[in-house]
Coordinates of C-alpha atoms in Angstrom, one line a residue:
X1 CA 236.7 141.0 -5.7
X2 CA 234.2 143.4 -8.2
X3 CA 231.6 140.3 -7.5
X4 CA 232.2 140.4 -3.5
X5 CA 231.6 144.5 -3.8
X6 CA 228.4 144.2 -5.6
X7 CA 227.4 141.5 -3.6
X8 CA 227.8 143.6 -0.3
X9 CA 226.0 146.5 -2.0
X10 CA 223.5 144.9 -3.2
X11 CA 222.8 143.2 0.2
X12 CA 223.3 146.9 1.9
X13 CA 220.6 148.1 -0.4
X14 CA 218.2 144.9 0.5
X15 CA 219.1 145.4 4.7
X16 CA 218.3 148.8 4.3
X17 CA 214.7 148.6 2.6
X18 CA 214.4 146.1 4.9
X19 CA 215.0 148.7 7.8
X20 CA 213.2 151.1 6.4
X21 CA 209.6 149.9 4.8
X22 CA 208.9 147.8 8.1
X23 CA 205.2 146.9 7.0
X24 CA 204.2 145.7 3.5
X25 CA 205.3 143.0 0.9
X26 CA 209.5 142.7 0.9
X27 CA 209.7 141.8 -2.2
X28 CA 212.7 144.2 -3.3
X29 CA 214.2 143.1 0.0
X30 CA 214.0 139.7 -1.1
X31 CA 215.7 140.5 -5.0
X32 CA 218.3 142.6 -3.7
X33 CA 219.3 139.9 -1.3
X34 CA 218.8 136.4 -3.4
X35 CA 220.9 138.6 -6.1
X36 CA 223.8 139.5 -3.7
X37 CA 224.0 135.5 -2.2
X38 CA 224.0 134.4 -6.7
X39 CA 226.7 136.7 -6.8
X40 CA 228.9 135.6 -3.9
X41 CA 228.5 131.9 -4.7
X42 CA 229.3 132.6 -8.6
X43 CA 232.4 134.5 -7.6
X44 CA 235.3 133.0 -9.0
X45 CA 237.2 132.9 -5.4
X46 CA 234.2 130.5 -4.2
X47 CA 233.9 128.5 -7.5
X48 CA 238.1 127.9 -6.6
X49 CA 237.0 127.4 -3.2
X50 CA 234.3 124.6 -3.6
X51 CA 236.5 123.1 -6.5
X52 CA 233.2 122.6 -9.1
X53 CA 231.8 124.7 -11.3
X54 CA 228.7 123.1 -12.4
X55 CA 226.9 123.1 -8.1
X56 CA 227.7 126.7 -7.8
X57 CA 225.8 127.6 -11.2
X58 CA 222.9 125.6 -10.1
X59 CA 222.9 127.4 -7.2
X60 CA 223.6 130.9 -8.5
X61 CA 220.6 130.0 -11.1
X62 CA 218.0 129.0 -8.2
X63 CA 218.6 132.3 -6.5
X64 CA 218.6 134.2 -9.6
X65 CA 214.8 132.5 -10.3
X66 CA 214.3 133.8 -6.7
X67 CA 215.1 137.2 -7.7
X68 CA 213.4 137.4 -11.1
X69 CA 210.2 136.0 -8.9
X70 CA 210.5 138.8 -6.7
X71 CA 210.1 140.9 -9.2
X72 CA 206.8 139.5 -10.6
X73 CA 205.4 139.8 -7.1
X74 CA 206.3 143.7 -6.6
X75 CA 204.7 144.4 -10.2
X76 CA 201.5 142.6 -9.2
X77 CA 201.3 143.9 -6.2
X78 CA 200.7 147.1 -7.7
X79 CA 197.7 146.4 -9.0
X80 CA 194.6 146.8 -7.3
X81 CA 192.9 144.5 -5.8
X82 CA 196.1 142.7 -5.3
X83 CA 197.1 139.4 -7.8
X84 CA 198.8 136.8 -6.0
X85 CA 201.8 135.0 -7.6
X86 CA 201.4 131.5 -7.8
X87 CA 204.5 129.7 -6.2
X88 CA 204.5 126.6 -8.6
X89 CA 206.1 127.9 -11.3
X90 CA 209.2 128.2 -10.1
X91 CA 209.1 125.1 -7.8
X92 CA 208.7 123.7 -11.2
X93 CA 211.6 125.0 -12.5
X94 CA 213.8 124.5 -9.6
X95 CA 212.9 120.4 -10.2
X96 CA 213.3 120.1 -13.8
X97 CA 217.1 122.4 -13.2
X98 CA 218.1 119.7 -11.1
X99 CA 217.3 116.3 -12.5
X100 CA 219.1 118.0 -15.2
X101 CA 221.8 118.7 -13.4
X102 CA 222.0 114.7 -11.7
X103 CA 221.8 114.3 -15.6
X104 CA 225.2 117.0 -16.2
X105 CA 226.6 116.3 -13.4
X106 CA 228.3 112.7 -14.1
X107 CA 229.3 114.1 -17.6
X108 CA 231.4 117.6 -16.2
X109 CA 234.4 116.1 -17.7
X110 CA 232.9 116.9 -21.2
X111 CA 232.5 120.5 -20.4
X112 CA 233.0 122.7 -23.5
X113 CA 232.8 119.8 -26.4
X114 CA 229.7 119.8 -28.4
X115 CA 228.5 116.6 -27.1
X116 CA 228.0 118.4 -23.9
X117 CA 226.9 121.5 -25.1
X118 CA 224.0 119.9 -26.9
X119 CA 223.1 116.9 -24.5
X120 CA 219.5 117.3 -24.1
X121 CA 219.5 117.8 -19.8
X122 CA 221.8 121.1 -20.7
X123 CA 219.2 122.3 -23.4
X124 CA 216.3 122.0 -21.1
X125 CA 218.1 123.7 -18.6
X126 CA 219.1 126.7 -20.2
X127 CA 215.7 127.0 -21.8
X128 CA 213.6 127.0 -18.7
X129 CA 216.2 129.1 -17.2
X130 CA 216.1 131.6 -19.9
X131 CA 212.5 131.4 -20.4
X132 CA 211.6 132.0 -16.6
X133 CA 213.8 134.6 -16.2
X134 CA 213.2 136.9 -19.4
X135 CA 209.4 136.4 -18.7
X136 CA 210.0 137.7 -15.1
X137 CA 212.0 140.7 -16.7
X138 CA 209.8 141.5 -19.2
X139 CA 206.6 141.8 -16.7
X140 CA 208.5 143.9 -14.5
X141 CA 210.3 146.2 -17.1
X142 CA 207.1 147.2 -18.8
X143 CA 205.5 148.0 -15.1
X144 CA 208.4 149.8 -13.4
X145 CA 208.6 151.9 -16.6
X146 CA 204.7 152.9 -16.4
X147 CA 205.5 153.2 -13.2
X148 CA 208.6 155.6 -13.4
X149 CA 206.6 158.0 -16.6
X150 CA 204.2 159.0 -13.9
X151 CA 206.2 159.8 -11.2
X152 CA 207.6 163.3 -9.6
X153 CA 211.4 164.5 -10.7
X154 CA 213.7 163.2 -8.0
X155 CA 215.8 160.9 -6.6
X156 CA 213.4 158.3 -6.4
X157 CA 211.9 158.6 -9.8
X158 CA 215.7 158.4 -11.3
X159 CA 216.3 155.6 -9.5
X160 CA 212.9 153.9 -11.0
X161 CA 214.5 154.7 -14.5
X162 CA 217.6 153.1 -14.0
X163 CA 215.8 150.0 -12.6
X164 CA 214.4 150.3 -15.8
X165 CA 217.9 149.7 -17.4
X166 CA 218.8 147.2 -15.3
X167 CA 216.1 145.7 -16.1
X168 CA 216.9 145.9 -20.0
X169 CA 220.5 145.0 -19.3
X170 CA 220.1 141.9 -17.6
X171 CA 217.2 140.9 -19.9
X172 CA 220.5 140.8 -22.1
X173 CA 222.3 138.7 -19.7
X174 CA 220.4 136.2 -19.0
X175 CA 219.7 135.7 -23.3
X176 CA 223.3 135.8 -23.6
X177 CA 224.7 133.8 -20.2
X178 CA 221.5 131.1 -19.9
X179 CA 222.0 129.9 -23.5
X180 CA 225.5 129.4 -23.8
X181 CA 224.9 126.0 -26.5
X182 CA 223.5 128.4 -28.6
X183 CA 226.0 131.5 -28.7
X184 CA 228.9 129.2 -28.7
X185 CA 227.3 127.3 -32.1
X186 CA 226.5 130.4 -33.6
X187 CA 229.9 132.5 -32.3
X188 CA 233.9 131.9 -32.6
X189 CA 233.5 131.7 -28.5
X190 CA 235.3 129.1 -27.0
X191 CA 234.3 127.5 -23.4
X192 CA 236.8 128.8 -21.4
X193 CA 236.1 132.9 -23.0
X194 CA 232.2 132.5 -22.8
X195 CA 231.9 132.5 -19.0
X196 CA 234.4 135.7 -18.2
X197 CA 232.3 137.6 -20.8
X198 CA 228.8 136.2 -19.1
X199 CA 229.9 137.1 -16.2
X200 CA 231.1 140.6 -17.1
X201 CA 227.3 141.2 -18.7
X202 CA 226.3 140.0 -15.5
X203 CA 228.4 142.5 -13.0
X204 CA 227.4 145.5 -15.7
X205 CA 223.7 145.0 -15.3
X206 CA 224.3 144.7 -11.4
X207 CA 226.3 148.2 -11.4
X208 CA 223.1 149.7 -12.6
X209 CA 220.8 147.5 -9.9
X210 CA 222.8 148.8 -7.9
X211 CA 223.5 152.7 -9.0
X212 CA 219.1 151.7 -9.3
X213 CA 218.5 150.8 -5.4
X214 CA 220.8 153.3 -4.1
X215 CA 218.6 156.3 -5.5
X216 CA 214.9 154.5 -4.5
X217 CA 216.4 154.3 -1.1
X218 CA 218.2 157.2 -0.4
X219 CA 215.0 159.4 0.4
X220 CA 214.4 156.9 3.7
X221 CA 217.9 156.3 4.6
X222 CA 217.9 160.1 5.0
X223 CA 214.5 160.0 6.4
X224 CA 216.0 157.2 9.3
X225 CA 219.1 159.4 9.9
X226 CA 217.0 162.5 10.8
X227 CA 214.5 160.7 12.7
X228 CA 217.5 159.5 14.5
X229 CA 219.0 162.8 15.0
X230 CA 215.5 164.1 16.0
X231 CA 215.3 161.5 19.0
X232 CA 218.8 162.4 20.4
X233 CA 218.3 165.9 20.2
X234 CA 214.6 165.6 21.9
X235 CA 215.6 163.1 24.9
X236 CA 217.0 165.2 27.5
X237 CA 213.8 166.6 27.7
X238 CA 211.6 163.5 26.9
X239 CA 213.6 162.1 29.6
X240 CA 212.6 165.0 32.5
X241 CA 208.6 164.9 31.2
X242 CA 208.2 161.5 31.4
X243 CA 209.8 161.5 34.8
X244 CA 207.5 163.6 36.1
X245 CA 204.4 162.3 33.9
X246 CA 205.1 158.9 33.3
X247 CA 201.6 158.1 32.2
X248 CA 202.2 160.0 29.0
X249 CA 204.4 157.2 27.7
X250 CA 203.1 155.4 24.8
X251 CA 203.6 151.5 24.3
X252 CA 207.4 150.7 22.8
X253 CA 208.2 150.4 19.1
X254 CA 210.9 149.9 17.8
X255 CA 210.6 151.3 14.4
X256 CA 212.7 154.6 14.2
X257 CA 210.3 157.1 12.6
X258 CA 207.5 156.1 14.5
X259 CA 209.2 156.2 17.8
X260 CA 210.2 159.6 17.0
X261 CA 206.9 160.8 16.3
X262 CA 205.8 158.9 19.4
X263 CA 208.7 160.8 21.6
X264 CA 207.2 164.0 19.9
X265 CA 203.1 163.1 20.9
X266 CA 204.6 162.3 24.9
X267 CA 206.5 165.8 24.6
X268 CA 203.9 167.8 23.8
X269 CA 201.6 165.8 26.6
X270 CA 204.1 166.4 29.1
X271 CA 204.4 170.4 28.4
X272 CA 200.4 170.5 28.7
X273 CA 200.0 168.3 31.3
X274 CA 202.8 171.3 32.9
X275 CA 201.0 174.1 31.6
X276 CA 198.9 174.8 35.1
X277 CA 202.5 175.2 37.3
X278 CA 204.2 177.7 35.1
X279 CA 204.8 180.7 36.9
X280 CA 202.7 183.6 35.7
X281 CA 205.7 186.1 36.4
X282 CA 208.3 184.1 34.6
X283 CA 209.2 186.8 32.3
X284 CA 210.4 188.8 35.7
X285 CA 212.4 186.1 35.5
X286 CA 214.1 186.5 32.2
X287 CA 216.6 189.4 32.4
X288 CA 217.4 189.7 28.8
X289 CA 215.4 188.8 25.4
X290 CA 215.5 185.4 24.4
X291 CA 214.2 183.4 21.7
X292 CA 211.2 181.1 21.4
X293 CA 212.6 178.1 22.4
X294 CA 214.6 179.3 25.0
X295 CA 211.4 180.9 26.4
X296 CA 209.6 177.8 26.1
X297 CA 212.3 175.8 27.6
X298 CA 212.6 178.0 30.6
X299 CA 208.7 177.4 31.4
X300 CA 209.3 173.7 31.6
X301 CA 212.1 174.1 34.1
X302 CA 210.3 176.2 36.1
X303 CA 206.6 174.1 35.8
X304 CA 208.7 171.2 36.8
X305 CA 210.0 172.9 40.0
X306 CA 206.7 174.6 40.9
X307 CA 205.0 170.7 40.2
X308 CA 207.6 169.3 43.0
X309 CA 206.5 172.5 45.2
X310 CA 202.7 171.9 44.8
X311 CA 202.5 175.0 43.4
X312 CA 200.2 175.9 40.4
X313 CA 197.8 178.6 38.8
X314 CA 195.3 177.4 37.0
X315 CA 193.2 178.8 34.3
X316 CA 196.9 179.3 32.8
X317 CA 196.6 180.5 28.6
X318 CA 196.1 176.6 27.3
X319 CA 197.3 177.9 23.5
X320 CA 194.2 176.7 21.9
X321 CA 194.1 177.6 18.0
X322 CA 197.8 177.0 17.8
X323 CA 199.1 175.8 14.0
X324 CA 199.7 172.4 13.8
X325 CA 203.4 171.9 12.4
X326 CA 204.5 169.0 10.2
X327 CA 206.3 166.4 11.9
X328 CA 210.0 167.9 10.7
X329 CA 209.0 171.6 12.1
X330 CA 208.0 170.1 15.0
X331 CA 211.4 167.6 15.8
X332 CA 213.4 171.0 15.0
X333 CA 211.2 173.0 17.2
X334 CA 211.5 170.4 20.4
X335 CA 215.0 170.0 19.6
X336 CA 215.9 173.2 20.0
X337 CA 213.6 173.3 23.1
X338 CA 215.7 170.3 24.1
X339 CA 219.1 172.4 23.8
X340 CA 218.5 174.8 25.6
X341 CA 216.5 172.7 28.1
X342 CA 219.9 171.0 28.8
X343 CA 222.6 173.4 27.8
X344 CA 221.3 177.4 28.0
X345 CA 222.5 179.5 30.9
X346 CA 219.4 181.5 30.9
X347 CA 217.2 178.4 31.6
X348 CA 219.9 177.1 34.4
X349 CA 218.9 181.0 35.9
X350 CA 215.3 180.2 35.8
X351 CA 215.6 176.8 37.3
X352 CA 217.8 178.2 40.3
X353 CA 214.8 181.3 40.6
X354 CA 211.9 178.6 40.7
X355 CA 213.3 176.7 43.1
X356 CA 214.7 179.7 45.7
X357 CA 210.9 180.8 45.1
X358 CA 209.3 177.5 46.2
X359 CA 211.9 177.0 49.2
X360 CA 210.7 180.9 50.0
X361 CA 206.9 179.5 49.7
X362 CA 207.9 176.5 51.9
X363 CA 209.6 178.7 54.9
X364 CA 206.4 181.2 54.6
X365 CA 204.0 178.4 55.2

């Protein structure tokens, strides 16, 4: 069941980078996920399940290559001008891991003697294993350490550092679990005790990938639930502007934070592209004080009633020399343009006013 958890976490974590850095290299996408499948087929529910131990290993071990690969790739591409990772290395591993396993495999009967333990096919295959895998580790843990020293305090950079354990612990795992003819020589293990405590190493150092990947990530899955907060609350009135402008639409994308900033660019086009039809006595209009936004709100409605009358006044105040906000200001400041655009009484007052003033225009003409 602990393997199944991890397994879902760690494929959470990979989705979610996965939702959230849509351009660039996915190699963390691609660890997080070979690393959850290794764990689900190592499980000992799906070990039962398949009835063999020795395919599931194999597989497990491919996927964990995968991963450690992965790894290799984010470090270099770090560097500048970016070093590619050759992909024959580990298509060289994958080979000689399974003739050696056609080599096991006819022999799993003699699991756990010492004839097994030191046939030469099981040798070769926990030293490439081993060797791959720790030289992936290695690479990456000196990097991501660097890496993490350099960075600003945060979630992200305490995330980096417990990478950089995870790094460490499974450095220790895979020592311990991918030479098992050694430890069991040089140790009072037996067979049947060696894999329960591999595999505990194994969940351990997975705790902390995960623990790891949760912090990195945090920062944009917070950053993909406000921009999605920020397009709800800004539709209503995206809705109305591009209605009556549709030519301020941009072209559709579907990535979350850029279609908020999009939504944001086609609001602000379609309050200027207004600005000429708001009334010039719409504070007569306003009985009581009211905020900014409700202020701003309330020239909208109107501009959109005096557009459908025909009605404008140019050389309107076009707010040149304005500040320009930072994206978060400025989804809170539409948003609460947006509420009271849909939901403030004072706005519904000014609506009703424009539009008994352009039916008045209409019967004077």
């Amino acid at each position: 069941m602990i393997s199944y958890l991890s397994a879902g976490l760690l494929a959470l974590i990979g989705l979610t980078r996965l939702i959230t850095v849509r351009t660039g290299p996915k190699h963390l996408v691609t660890f997080f996920l070979s690393m959850a499948a290794g764990l689900a087929v190592s499980a000992e529910t799906t070990v039962r399940l398949l009835g063999d131990e020795l395919l599931p290993r194999l597989v497990t071990n491919a996927l964990q290559l995968l991963a450690m690969r992965a790894l290799v790739q984010l470090v270099r591409s770090t560097r500048s001008p970016e070093k590619p990772t050759p992909f024959w290395p580990i298509v060289l591993c994958w080979a000689v891991m399974v003739l050696c396993y056609l080599d096991i495999a006819p022999h799993r009967l003699e699991v756990g003697t010492p004839e097994f333990q030191w046939r030469l096919s099981v040798v070769v295959y926990q030293v490439v294993l081993t060797t791959y895998g720790v030289t992936c580790l290695a690479m990456f843990t000196r990097t991501l350490a660097r890496s993490a020293a350099g960075r600003p305090r945060g979630t992200f950079r305490t995330g980096l550092r417990i990478l950089v354990c995870a790094a460490v612990a499974t450095i220790g795992w895979v020592l311990f679990s991918g030479l098992p003819s050694l430890w069991l020589e040089i140790t009072d293990l037996a067979d049947l005790d060696f894999m329960p405590r591999a595999r505990l190493l194994g969940l351990c150092a997975m705790v902390l990938w995960v623990l790891g990947g949760l912090f990195t990530t945090w920062d944009g899955a917070l950053r993909l639930v406000r921009a999605w907060q920020g397009i709800r609350a800004v539709t209503p009135l995206w809705k109305e502007l591009v209605a009556a402008h549709p030519q301020i639409a941009l072209p559709v994308r579907h990535d979350i934070e850029f279609k908020l900033y999009r939504r944001l660019i086609e609001i602000r086009d379609g309050v200027l592209a207004l600005r000429a039809h708001v009334p010039p006595h719409l504070g007569d209009w306003l009985r009581t004080p009211v905020d900014e936004p409700t202020r701003a709100a309330a020239e909208v409605a109107a501009a959109l009633v005096m557009r459908e009358a025909g009605r404008s006044w140019p050389h309107h105040p076009a707010g040149a020399g304005e500040a320009q906000p930072s994206m978060r200001e400025e989804s809170a400041w539409l948003s609460a343009v947006s509420s009271a655009f849909t939901h403030s009484l004072v706005v519904r007052e000014v609506r009703e006013r424009a539009v008994a003033s352009a039916a008045g225009r209409r019967d004077d003409a």
